[in-house]
Amino acid sequence: MENERELVDQRLGQWVASMQEFRLPDWDSLPQLELYMDQVIVLLKRYLGPLSWGGEEKAITASIINNYVRLKVMPPPVKKRYGRVHLACLIIICILKQNLSISNIQRMLPEDHSEEAVRRLYNDFVEQYHLVSGKFVHHMQDRNAPLIESGSPITSAAIISNLFQGLTEYLLQPPQEREPGKKSE
């Protein structure tokens, strides 16, 4: 049991170190050229690779991207090419789809998919991501007031994930459906 706890603590330390180094690209760092699907997939894997943990890697594929376009979660490519707006939408989608449904993610993205609206949202998302993840990582390191105080860090992390997912889904509901514990129909 002691060895298991040491292994979890070691892995937690590795995760914290990795998250301290991770940075999402800002809008100006996204390529200005338009890219083909294969190039987009390679770039997304490079940008988001550090966030892929464990054996259940949720790969981004051409068919998944095509589904996002078909569902109007993101705009269609122009002559089979994808620009900054597409990359920004895909980065946000890929990060959030780990915990949210596509319909909830769609509520967070601009309906018109204009470059200016997506740029503003993306810049805010990147800023918020770094701010919140920085505070979360700092809190995980704080031995005086750790977020996970006792028991299994794995169980605690799963519970925290569930609580934040529930909060996000609740906040995305239309006001008339925001009664805690009430399932929307």
mmCIF file of C-alpha atoms in Angstrom:
data_model
loop_
_atom_site.group_PDB
_atom_site.id
_atom_site.type_symbol
_atom_site.label_atom_id
_atom_site.label_comp_id
_atom_site.label_asym_id
_atom_site.label_seq_id
_atom_site.Cartn_x
_atom_site.Cartn_y
_atom_site.Cartn_z
ATOM 1 C CA MET A 1 0.000 0.000 0.000
ATOM 2 C CA GLU A 2 2.871 2.375 0.824
ATOM 3 C CA ASN A 3 4.512 1.699 -2.555
ATOM 4 C CA GLU A 4 1.239 2.435 -4.334
ATOM 5 C CA ARG A 5 0.935 5.795 -2.549
ATOM 6 C CA GLU A 6 4.561 6.639 -3.451
ATOM 7 C CA LEU A 7 3.908 5.768 -7.091
ATOM 8 C CA VAL A 8 0.798 7.975 -7.162
ATOM 9 C CA ASP A 9 2.725 10.822 -5.496
ATOM 10 C CA GLN A 10 5.533 10.430 -8.044
ATOM 11 C CA ARG A 11 3.074 10.476 -10.949
ATOM 12 C CA LEU A 12 1.327 13.493 -9.442
ATOM 13 C CA GLY A 13 4.687 15.285 -9.331
ATOM 14 C CA GLN A 14 5.336 14.417 -12.986
ATOM 15 C CA TRP A 15 1.898 15.680 -13.975
ATOM 16 C CA VAL A 16 2.412 18.946 -12.078
ATOM 17 C CA ALA A 17 5.798 19.493 -13.759
ATOM 18 C CA SER A 18 4.323 18.795 -17.190
ATOM 19 C CA MET A 19 1.380 21.141 -16.613
ATOM 20 C CA GLN A 20 3.717 23.908 -15.442
ATOM 21 C CA GLU A 21 5.503 23.739 -18.798
ATOM 22 C CA PHE A 22 2.417 23.358 -21.004
ATOM 23 C CA ARG A 23 1.255 26.388 -22.983
ATOM 24 C CA LEU A 24 -1.521 26.654 -25.505
ATOM 25 C CA PRO A 25 -0.560 28.689 -28.561
ATOM 26 C CA ASP A 26 -1.983 32.191 -28.618
ATOM 27 C CA TRP A 27 -3.938 33.433 -31.650
ATOM 28 C CA ASP A 28 -0.905 35.071 -33.261
ATOM 29 C CA SER A 29 1.057 31.819 -32.955
ATOM 30 C CA LEU A 30 -1.511 29.889 -34.978
ATOM 31 C CA PRO A 31 -0.437 29.519 -38.631
ATOM 32 C CA GLN A 32 -1.607 32.277 -40.925
ATOM 33 C CA LEU A 33 -1.618 29.915 -43.901
ATOM 34 C CA GLU A 34 -4.509 27.667 -44.635
ATOM 35 C CA LEU A 35 -3.816 23.987 -44.021
ATOM 36 C CA TYR A 36 -5.090 20.692 -45.358
ATOM 37 C CA MET A 37 -6.769 18.182 -43.040
ATOM 38 C CA ASP A 38 -3.634 16.055 -42.505
ATOM 39 C CA GLN A 39 -1.631 19.135 -41.555
ATOM 40 C CA VAL A 40 -4.341 20.233 -39.123
ATOM 41 C CA ILE A 41 -4.309 16.839 -37.398
ATOM 42 C CA VAL A 42 -0.500 16.863 -37.051
ATOM 43 C CA LEU A 43 -0.587 20.401 -35.647
ATOM 44 C CA LEU A 44 -3.366 19.588 -33.163
ATOM 45 C CA LYS A 45 -1.426 16.571 -31.916
ATOM 46 C CA ARG A 46 1.619 18.795 -31.415
ATOM 47 C CA TYR A 47 -0.364 21.505 -29.607
ATOM 48 C CA LEU A 48 -2.407 19.147 -27.434
ATOM 49 C CA GLY A 49 -0.080 16.157 -27.058
ATOM 50 C CA PRO A 50 0.981 17.080 -23.510
ATOM 51 C CA LEU A 51 -2.679 16.851 -22.446
ATOM 52 C CA SER A 52 -3.018 13.249 -23.670
ATOM 53 C CA TRP A 53 -2.644 11.036 -20.617
ATOM 54 C CA GLY A 54 -3.266 7.378 -20.126
ATOM 55 C CA GLY A 55 -4.218 4.612 -22.508
ATOM 56 C CA GLU A 56 -7.530 6.103 -23.606
ATOM 57 C CA GLU A 57 -6.139 8.648 -26.023
ATOM 58 C CA LYS A 58 -9.004 10.377 -27.758
ATOM 59 C CA ALA A 59 -7.419 10.910 -31.128
ATOM 60 C CA ILE A 60 -8.515 13.628 -33.461
ATOM 61 C CA THR A 61 -9.304 12.232 -36.885
ATOM 62 C CA ALA A 62 -10.554 13.543 -40.207
ATOM 63 C CA SER A 63 -13.948 11.934 -39.637
ATOM 64 C CA ILE A 64 -14.275 13.584 -36.212
ATOM 65 C CA ILE A 65 -13.429 16.993 -37.687
ATOM 66 C CA ASN A 66 -15.908 16.401 -40.518
ATOM 67 C CA ASN A 67 -18.580 15.590 -37.921
ATOM 68 C CA TYR A 68 -17.923 18.899 -36.130
ATOM 69 C CA VAL A 69 -18.412 20.692 -39.454
ATOM 70 C CA ARG A 70 -21.555 18.671 -40.262
ATOM 71 C CA LEU A 71 -22.993 19.479 -36.814
ATOM 72 C CA LYS A 72 -22.116 23.169 -37.376
ATOM 73 C CA VAL A 73 -19.946 23.241 -34.258
ATOM 74 C CA MET A 74 -17.289 24.859 -36.443
ATOM 75 C CA PRO A 75 -17.339 26.420 -39.910
ATOM 76 C CA PRO A 76 -16.687 24.338 -43.015
ATOM 77 C CA PRO A 77 -13.253 24.453 -44.634
ATOM 78 C CA VAL A 78 -12.721 26.728 -47.597
ATOM 79 C CA LYS A 79 -11.643 24.680 -50.614
ATOM 80 C CA LYS A 80 -10.628 21.846 -48.238
ATOM 81 C CA ARG A 81 -8.363 24.185 -46.296
ATOM 82 C CA TYR A 82 -8.500 25.170 -42.658
ATOM 83 C CA GLY A 83 -7.395 28.494 -41.195
ATOM 84 C CA ARG A 84 -6.926 30.053 -37.779
ATOM 85 C CA VAL A 85 -10.642 30.061 -37.007
ATOM 86 C CA HIS A 86 -10.784 26.302 -37.575
ATOM 87 C CA LEU A 87 -7.669 25.623 -35.506
ATOM 88 C CA ALA A 88 -8.898 27.795 -32.640
ATOM 89 C CA CYS A 89 -12.284 26.053 -32.626
ATOM 90 C CA LEU A 90 -10.638 22.629 -32.780
ATOM 91 C CA ILE A 91 -8.255 23.376 -29.905
ATOM 92 C CA ILE A 92 -11.160 24.490 -27.715
ATOM 93 C CA ILE A 93 -13.294 21.517 -28.766
ATOM 94 C CA CYS A 94 -10.510 18.981 -28.212
ATOM 95 C CA ILE A 95 -9.820 20.262 -24.711
ATOM 96 C CA LEU A 96 -13.431 20.543 -23.629
ATOM 97 C CA LYS A 97 -14.725 17.321 -25.208
ATOM 98 C CA GLN A 98 -12.947 15.361 -22.492
ATOM 99 C CA ASN A 99 -15.650 16.455 -20.064
ATOM 100 C CA LEU A 100 -18.470 18.128 -21.991
ATOM 101 C CA SER A 101 -20.904 17.061 -24.656
ATOM 102 C CA ILE A 102 -20.533 18.543 -28.110
ATOM 103 C CA SER A 103 -23.868 20.347 -27.688
ATOM 104 C CA ASN A 104 -22.572 22.072 -24.536
ATOM 105 C CA ILE A 105 -19.332 22.999 -26.273
ATOM 106 C CA GLN A 106 -21.335 24.387 -29.183
ATOM 107 C CA ARG A 107 -23.134 26.722 -26.737
ATOM 108 C CA MET A 108 -19.750 28.148 -25.757
ATOM 109 C CA LEU A 109 -18.569 28.846 -29.323
ATOM 110 C CA PRO A 110 -19.706 31.875 -31.349
ATOM 111 C CA GLU A 111 -22.683 31.043 -33.549
ATOM 112 C CA ASP A 112 -21.493 33.121 -36.478
ATOM 113 C CA HIS A 113 -17.927 31.699 -36.472
ATOM 114 C CA SER A 114 -16.613 35.087 -37.621
ATOM 115 C CA GLU A 115 -12.865 35.519 -37.318
ATOM 116 C CA GLU A 116 -13.214 38.389 -34.863
ATOM 117 C CA ALA A 117 -15.654 36.505 -32.603
ATOM 118 C CA VAL A 118 -13.552 33.333 -32.629
ATOM 119 C CA ARG A 119 -10.343 35.319 -32.042
ATOM 120 C CA ARG A 120 -11.855 37.028 -28.979
ATOM 121 C CA LEU A 121 -13.201 33.745 -27.609
ATOM 122 C CA TYR A 122 -9.954 31.900 -28.286
ATOM 123 C CA ASN A 123 -7.781 34.583 -26.663
ATOM 124 C CA ASP A 124 -10.061 34.557 -23.620
ATOM 125 C CA PHE A 125 -10.053 30.735 -23.532
ATOM 126 C CA VAL A 126 -6.238 30.555 -23.666
ATOM 127 C CA GLU A 127 -5.889 33.226 -20.980
ATOM 128 C CA GLN A 128 -8.443 31.515 -18.742
ATOM 129 C CA TYR A 129 -6.899 28.090 -19.371
ATOM 130 C CA HIS A 130 -3.466 29.256 -18.241
ATOM 131 C CA LEU A 131 -4.845 31.208 -15.289
ATOM 132 C CA VAL A 132 -7.075 28.403 -13.985
ATOM 133 C CA SER A 133 -4.602 25.597 -14.681
ATOM 134 C CA GLY A 134 -1.839 27.622 -13.002
ATOM 135 C CA LYS A 135 -3.955 28.086 -9.886
ATOM 136 C CA PHE A 136 -4.997 24.435 -9.922
ATOM 137 C CA VAL A 137 -1.398 23.225 -10.261
ATOM 138 C CA HIS A 138 -0.260 25.631 -7.537
ATOM 139 C CA HIS A 139 -3.005 24.342 -5.272
ATOM 140 C CA MET A 140 -1.942 20.752 -5.980
ATOM 141 C CA GLN A 141 1.605 21.636 -4.870
ATOM 142 C CA ASP A 142 0.603 23.505 -1.718
ATOM 143 C CA ARG A 143 1.392 21.124 1.126
ATOM 144 C CA ASN A 144 -0.339 23.439 3.641
ATOM 145 C CA ALA A 145 -3.712 23.426 1.877
ATOM 146 C CA PRO A 146 -3.724 20.733 -0.796
ATOM 147 C CA LEU A 147 -6.827 20.258 -2.892
ATOM 148 C CA ILE A 148 -6.563 16.525 -2.271
ATOM 149 C CA GLU A 149 -5.993 16.246 1.467
ATOM 150 C CA SER A 150 -6.262 12.565 2.290
ATOM 151 C CA GLY A 151 -7.406 9.284 0.864
ATOM 152 C CA SER A 152 -6.859 8.319 -2.724
ATOM 153 C CA PRO A 153 -5.680 11.151 -4.990
ATOM 154 C CA ILE A 154 -7.187 9.196 -7.890
ATOM 155 C CA THR A 155 -10.642 9.097 -6.311
ATOM 156 C CA SER A 156 -10.402 12.744 -5.258
ATOM 157 C CA ALA A 157 -9.381 13.816 -8.781
ATOM 158 C CA ALA A 158 -12.306 11.867 -10.273
ATOM 159 C CA ILE A 159 -14.734 13.526 -7.851
ATOM 160 C CA ILE A 160 -13.313 16.987 -8.558
ATOM 161 C CA SER A 161 -13.640 16.336 -12.297
ATOM 162 C CA ASN A 162 -17.257 15.279 -11.825
ATOM 163 C CA LEU A 163 -18.070 18.350 -9.719
ATOM 164 C CA PHE A 164 -16.566 20.786 -12.220
ATOM 165 C CA GLN A 165 -18.276 19.044 -15.129
ATOM 166 C CA GLY A 166 -21.602 19.265 -13.321
ATOM 167 C CA LEU A 167 -21.062 22.947 -12.551
ATOM 168 C CA THR A 168 -20.202 23.696 -16.181
ATOM 169 C CA GLU A 169 -23.247 21.860 -17.517
ATOM 170 C CA TYR A 170 -25.466 23.628 -14.983
ATOM 171 C CA LEU A 171 -24.126 27.061 -15.963
ATOM 172 C CA LEU A 172 -24.641 26.327 -19.679
ATOM 173 C CA GLN A 173 -28.325 25.454 -19.219
ATOM 174 C CA PRO A 174 -30.930 28.053 -20.121
ATOM 175 C CA PRO A 175 -32.041 29.940 -16.954
ATOM 176 C CA GLN A 176 -35.437 28.201 -16.745
ATOM 177 C CA GLU A 177 -33.696 24.805 -16.483
ATOM 178 C CA ARG A 178 -31.175 25.812 -13.797
ATOM 179 C CA GLU A 179 -32.744 24.072 -10.857
ATOM 180 C CA PRO A 180 -30.112 21.867 -9.153
ATOM 181 C CA GLY A 181 -30.991 18.195 -9.290
ATOM 182 C CA LYS A 182 -33.649 18.749 -11.981
ATOM 183 C CA LYS A 183 -33.004 16.890 -15.212
ATOM 184 C CA SER A 184 -33.840 18.781 -18.381
ATOM 185 C CA GLU A 185 -36.240 17.004 -20.718
#
